[in-house]
Short mmCIF file of C-alpha atoms in Angstrom, two decimals:
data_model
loop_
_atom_site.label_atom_id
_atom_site.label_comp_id
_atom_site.label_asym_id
_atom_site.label_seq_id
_atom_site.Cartn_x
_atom_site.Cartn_y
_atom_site.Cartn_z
CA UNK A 15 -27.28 -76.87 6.98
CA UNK A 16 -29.01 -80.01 8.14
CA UNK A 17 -31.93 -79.79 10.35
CA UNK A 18 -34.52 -82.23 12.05
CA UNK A 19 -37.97 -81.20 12.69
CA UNK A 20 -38.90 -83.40 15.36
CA UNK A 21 -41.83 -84.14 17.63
CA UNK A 22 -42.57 -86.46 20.71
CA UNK A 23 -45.26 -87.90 22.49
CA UNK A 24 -45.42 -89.10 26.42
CA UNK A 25 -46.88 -90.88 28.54
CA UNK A 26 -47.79 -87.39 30.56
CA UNK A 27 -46.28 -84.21 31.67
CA UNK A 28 -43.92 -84.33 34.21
CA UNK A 29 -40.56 -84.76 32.47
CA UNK A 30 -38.89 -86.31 35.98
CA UNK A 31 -41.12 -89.12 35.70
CA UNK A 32 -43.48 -89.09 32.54
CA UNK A 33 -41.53 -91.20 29.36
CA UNK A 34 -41.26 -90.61 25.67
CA UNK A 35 -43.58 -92.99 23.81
CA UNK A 36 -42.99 -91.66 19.84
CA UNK A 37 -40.59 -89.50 18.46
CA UNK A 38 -41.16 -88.38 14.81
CA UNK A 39 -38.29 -86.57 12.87
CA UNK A 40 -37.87 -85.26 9.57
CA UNK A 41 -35.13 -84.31 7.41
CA UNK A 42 -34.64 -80.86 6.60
CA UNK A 43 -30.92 -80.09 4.25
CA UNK A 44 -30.67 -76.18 3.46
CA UNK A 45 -34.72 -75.93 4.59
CA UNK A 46 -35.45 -78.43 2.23
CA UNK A 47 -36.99 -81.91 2.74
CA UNK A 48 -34.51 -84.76 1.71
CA UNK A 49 -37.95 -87.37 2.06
CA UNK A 50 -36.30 -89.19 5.06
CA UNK A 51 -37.92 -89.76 8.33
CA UNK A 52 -37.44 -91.12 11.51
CA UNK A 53 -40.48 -92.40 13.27
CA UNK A 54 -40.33 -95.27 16.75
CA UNK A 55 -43.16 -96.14 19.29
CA UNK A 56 -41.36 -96.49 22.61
CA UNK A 57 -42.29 -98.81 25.86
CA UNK A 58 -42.50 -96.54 28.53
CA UNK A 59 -41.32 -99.59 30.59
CA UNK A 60 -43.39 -99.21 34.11
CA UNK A 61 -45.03 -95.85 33.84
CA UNK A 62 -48.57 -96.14 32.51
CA UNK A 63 -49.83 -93.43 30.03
CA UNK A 64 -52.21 -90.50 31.73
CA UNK A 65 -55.77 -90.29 30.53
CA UNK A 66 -55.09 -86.67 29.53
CA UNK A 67 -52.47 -87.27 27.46
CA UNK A 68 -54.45 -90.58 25.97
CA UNK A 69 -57.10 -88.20 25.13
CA UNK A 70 -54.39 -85.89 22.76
CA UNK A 71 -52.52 -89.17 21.12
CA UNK A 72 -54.68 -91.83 21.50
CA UNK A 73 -51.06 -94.14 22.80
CA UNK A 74 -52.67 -96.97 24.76
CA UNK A 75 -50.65 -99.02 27.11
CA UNK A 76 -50.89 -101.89 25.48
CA UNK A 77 -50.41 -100.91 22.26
CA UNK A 78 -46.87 -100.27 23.15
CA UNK A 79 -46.54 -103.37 25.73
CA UNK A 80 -44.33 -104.97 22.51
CA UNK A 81 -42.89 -101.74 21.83
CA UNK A 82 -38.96 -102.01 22.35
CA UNK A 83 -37.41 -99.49 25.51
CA UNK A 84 -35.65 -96.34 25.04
CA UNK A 85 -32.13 -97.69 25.09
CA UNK A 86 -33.10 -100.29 22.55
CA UNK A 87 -33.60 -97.08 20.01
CA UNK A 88 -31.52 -94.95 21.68
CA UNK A 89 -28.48 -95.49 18.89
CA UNK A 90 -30.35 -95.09 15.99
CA UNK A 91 -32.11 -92.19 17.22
CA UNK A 92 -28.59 -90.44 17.77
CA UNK A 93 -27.48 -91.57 14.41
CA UNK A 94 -30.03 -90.02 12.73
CA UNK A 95 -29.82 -86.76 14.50
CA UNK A 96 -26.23 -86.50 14.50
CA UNK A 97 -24.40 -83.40 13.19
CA UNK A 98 -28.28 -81.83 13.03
CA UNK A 99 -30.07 -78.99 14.81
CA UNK A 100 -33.00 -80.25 16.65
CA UNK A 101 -36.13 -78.24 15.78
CA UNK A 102 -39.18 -78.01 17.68
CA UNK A 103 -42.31 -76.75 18.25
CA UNK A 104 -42.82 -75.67 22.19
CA UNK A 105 -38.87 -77.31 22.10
CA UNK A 106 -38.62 -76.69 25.96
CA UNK A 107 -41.26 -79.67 26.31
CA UNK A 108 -39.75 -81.86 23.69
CA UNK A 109 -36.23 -81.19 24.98
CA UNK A 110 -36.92 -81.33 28.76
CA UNK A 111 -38.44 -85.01 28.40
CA UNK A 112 -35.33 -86.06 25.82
CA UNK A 113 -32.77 -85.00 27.94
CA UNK A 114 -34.26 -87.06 30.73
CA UNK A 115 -34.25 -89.97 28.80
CA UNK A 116 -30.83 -89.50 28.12
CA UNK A 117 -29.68 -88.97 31.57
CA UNK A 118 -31.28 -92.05 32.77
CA UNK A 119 -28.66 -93.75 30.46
CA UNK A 120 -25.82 -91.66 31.54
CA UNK A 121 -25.98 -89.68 27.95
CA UNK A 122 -24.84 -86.22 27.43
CA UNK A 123 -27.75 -84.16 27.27
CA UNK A 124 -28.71 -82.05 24.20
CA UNK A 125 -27.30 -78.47 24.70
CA UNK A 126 -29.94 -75.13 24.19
CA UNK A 127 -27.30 -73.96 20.97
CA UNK A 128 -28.18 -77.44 19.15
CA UNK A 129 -32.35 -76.52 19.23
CA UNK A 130 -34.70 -74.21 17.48
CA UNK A 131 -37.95 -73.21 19.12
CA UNK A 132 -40.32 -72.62 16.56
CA UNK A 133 -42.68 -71.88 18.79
CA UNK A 134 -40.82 -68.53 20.09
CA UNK A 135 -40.24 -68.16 16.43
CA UNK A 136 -44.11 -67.83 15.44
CA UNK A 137 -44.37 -65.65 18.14
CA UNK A 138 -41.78 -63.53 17.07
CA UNK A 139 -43.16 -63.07 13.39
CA UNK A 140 -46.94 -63.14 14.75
CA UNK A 141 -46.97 -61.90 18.35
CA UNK A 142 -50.35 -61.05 18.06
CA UNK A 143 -51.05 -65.22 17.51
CA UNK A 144 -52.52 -67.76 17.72
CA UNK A 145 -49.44 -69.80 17.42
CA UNK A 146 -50.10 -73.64 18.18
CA UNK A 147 -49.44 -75.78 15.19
CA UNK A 148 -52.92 -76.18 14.25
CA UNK A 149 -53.36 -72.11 13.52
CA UNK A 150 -49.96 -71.78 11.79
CA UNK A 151 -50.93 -74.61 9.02
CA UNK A 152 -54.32 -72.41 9.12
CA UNK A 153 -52.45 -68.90 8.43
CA UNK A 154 -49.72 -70.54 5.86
CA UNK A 155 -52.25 -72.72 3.99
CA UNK A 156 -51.20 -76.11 4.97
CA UNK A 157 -53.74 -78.78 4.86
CA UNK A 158 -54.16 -80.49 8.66
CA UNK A 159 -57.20 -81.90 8.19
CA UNK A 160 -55.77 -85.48 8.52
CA UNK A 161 -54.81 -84.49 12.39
CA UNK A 162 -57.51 -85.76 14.18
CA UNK A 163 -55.34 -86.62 17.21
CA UNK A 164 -51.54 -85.23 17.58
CA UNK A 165 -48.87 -87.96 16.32
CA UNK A 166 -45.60 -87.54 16.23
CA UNK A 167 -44.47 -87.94 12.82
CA UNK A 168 -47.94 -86.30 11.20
CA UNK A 169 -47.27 -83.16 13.56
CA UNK A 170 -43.54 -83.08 12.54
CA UNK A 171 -43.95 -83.53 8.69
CA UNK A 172 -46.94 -80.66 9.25
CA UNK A 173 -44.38 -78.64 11.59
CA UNK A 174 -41.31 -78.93 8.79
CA UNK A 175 -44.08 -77.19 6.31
CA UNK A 176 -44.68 -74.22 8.82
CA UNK A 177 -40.92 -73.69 9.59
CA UNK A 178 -40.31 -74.05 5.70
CA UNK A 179 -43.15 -71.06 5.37
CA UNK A 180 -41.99 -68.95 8.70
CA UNK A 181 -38.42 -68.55 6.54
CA UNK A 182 -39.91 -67.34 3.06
CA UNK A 183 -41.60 -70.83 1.86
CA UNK A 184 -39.90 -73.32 -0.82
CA UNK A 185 -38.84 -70.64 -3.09
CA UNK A 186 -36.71 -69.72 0.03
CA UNK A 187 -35.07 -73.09 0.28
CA UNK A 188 -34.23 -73.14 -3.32
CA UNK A 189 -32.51 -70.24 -3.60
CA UNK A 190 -34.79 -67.72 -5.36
CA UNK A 191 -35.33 -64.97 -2.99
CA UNK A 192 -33.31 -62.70 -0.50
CA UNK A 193 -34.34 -60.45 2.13
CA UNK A 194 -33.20 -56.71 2.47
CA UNK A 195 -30.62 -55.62 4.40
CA UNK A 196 -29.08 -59.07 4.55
CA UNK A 197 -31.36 -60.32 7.12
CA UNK A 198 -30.15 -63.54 8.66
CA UNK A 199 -32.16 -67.45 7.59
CA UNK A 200 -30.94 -68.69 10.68
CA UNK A 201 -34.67 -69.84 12.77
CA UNK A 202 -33.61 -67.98 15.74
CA UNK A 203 -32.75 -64.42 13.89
CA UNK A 204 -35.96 -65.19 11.75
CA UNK A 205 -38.16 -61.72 12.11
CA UNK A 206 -40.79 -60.50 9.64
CA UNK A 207 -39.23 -59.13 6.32
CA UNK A 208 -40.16 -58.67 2.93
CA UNK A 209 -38.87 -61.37 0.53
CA UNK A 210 -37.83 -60.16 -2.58
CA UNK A 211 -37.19 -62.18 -6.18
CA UNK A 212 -33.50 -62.46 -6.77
CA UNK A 213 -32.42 -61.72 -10.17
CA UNK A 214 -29.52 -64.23 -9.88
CA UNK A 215 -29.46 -67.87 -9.49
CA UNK A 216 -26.69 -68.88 -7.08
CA UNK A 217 -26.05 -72.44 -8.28
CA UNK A 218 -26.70 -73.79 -12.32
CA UNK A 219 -29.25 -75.98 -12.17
CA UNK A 220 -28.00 -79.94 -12.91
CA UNK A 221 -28.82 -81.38 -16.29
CA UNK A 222 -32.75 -82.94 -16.56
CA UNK A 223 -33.27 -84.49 -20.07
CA UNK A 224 -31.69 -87.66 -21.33
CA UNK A 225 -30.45 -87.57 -25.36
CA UNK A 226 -32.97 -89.12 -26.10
CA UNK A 227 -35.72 -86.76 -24.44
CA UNK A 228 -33.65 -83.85 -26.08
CA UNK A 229 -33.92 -85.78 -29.90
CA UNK A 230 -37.72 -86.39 -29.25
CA UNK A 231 -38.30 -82.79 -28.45
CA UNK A 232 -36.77 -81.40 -31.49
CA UNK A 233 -38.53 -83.47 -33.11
CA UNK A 234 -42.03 -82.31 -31.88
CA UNK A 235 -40.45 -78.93 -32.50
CA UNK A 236 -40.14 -79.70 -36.17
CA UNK A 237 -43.17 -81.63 -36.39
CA UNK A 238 -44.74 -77.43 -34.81
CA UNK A 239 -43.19 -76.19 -37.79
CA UNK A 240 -41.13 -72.33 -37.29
CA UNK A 241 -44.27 -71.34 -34.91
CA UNK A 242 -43.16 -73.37 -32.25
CA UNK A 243 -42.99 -71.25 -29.11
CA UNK A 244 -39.49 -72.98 -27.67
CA UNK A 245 -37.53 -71.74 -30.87
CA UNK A 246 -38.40 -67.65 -28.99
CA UNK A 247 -36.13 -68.97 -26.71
CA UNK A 248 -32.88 -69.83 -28.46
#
C-alpha cells in the first residue's frame, strides 16, 4: 500500500480565499519510507500572506514573489500522489484548501475515501491527548527539536514518524509483529492493541553479502579458530 504523508502551508485560514504556499509529502510503501519526497513553495498569486499565519511559518511575501503558481506545479504534484492515500494531520484543513486549489482549475477534487486523518487517529488511540504534532513526537520519542517554526516538509517527515509509531513502529512495517484478534493496519481502523512478536517471517529476506564478503568472513572465522561464536549457528 502506498501512502503520502503530506503537509501544507497558506497564506491564512479561510480556504475560499486563503492559497497554498508549500506542500511537503513523503513517501510511505507498506508504512515504510521509500526516502522520496515532494517538497514546492507556491506564489499565492494576489493574496498576501496573514501576519498570523507569518508568525507559524515564517512564508514572507516576497520570498515567494519568484515562486512559480499553483497550476505551474499542479502536474507534478498529481504525479507524485497518484495511485496514493493522502495522509494528514488535522486532514480536513489540508484537504479543504487542496481541493480549492483544484477547483479553481476545474480539477476533480480529492474524495474523503482517498485521506487519512491522523489527527482523529491520535485521538482515537489517546483520547485523553494532547494530540498536536508537537506532543505526539513528545509521547513516541521523536526528536522535534529542529521545529522552530512549522514547515511543510519538516512537519511531514516528523508526521510520517508518528503515523509509523501510531501503527506498531518500524518493526510493524517490516513485518515482525501482529496484533490479536486480527485487528486491522488500515489508519482509519487503527485502535489501541497489544503488538505481539510473530514467530514467522512472512517474506525471506533478499541476499546481503557479496562472494567476496562471504570468503573474507570465513576467513576471520578461521583466523577465531573453533571458538568463533558464528560456527553455534550452523
Amino acid at each position: 500500500m502506498r501512502e503520502i504523508i503530506f503537509d501544507t502551508e497558506t497564506t491564512g485560514l479561510e480556504f475560499k480565499n486563503d492559497r497554498v504556499i508549500e506542500v511537503g509529502g513523503v513517501e510511505l510503501l507498506n508504512h515504510f519510507p521509500t526516502g522520496r519526497t515532494f517538497h514546492v513553495y507556491i506564489n499565492p498569486e494576489e493574496r498576501k500572506v496573514h501576519p498570523d499565519a507569518l508568525a507559524v511559518h515564517g512564508i514572507t511575501d516576497e520570498f515567494l514573489k519568484d515562486k512559480p503558481i499553483f497550476s505551474e506545479i499542479v502536474a507534478e504534484l498529481l504525479s507524485f500522489f497518484e495511485g496514493a492515500r493522502w495522509v494528514a494531520h488535522n486532514a480536513n484543513f489540508d484537504m479543504s484548501f487542496m481541493n480549492a486549489e483544484f477547483e479553481r482549475l476545474g480539477l476533480p477534487p480529492i474524495g474523503a475515501e482517498q485521506v487519512v486523518d491522523t489527527l482523529a487517529m491520535a485521538r482515537r488511540k489517546h483520547p485523553m491527548g494532547p494530540n498536536s504534532l508537537d506532543a505526539l513526537c513528545r509521547r513516541y520519542g521523536i526528536d522535534n527539536s529542529h521545529r522552530t517554526k512549522h514547515g511543510a516538509l519538516l512537519d511531514a517527515e516528523l508526521l510520517a514518524e508518528v503515523y509509523i509509531e501510531m501503527q506498531g513502529g518500524r518493526q510493524a512495517a517490516l513485518g515482525l509483529v501482529h496484533t490479536e484478534a486480527g485487528a486491522s493496519r488500515r489508519g482509519e481502523d487503527t485502535a489501541e492493541e497489544i503488538v505481539l512478536l510473530d514467530a514467522t517471517r512472512p517474506h525471506a529476506l533478499a541476499e546481503r553479502l557479496t562472494a567476496h564478503e562471504i570468503e573474507c568472513h570465513g576467513a576471520l572465522r578461521q583466523r577465531l579458530g573453533a571458538k568463533a561464536i558464528w560456527n553455534k549457528y550452523e
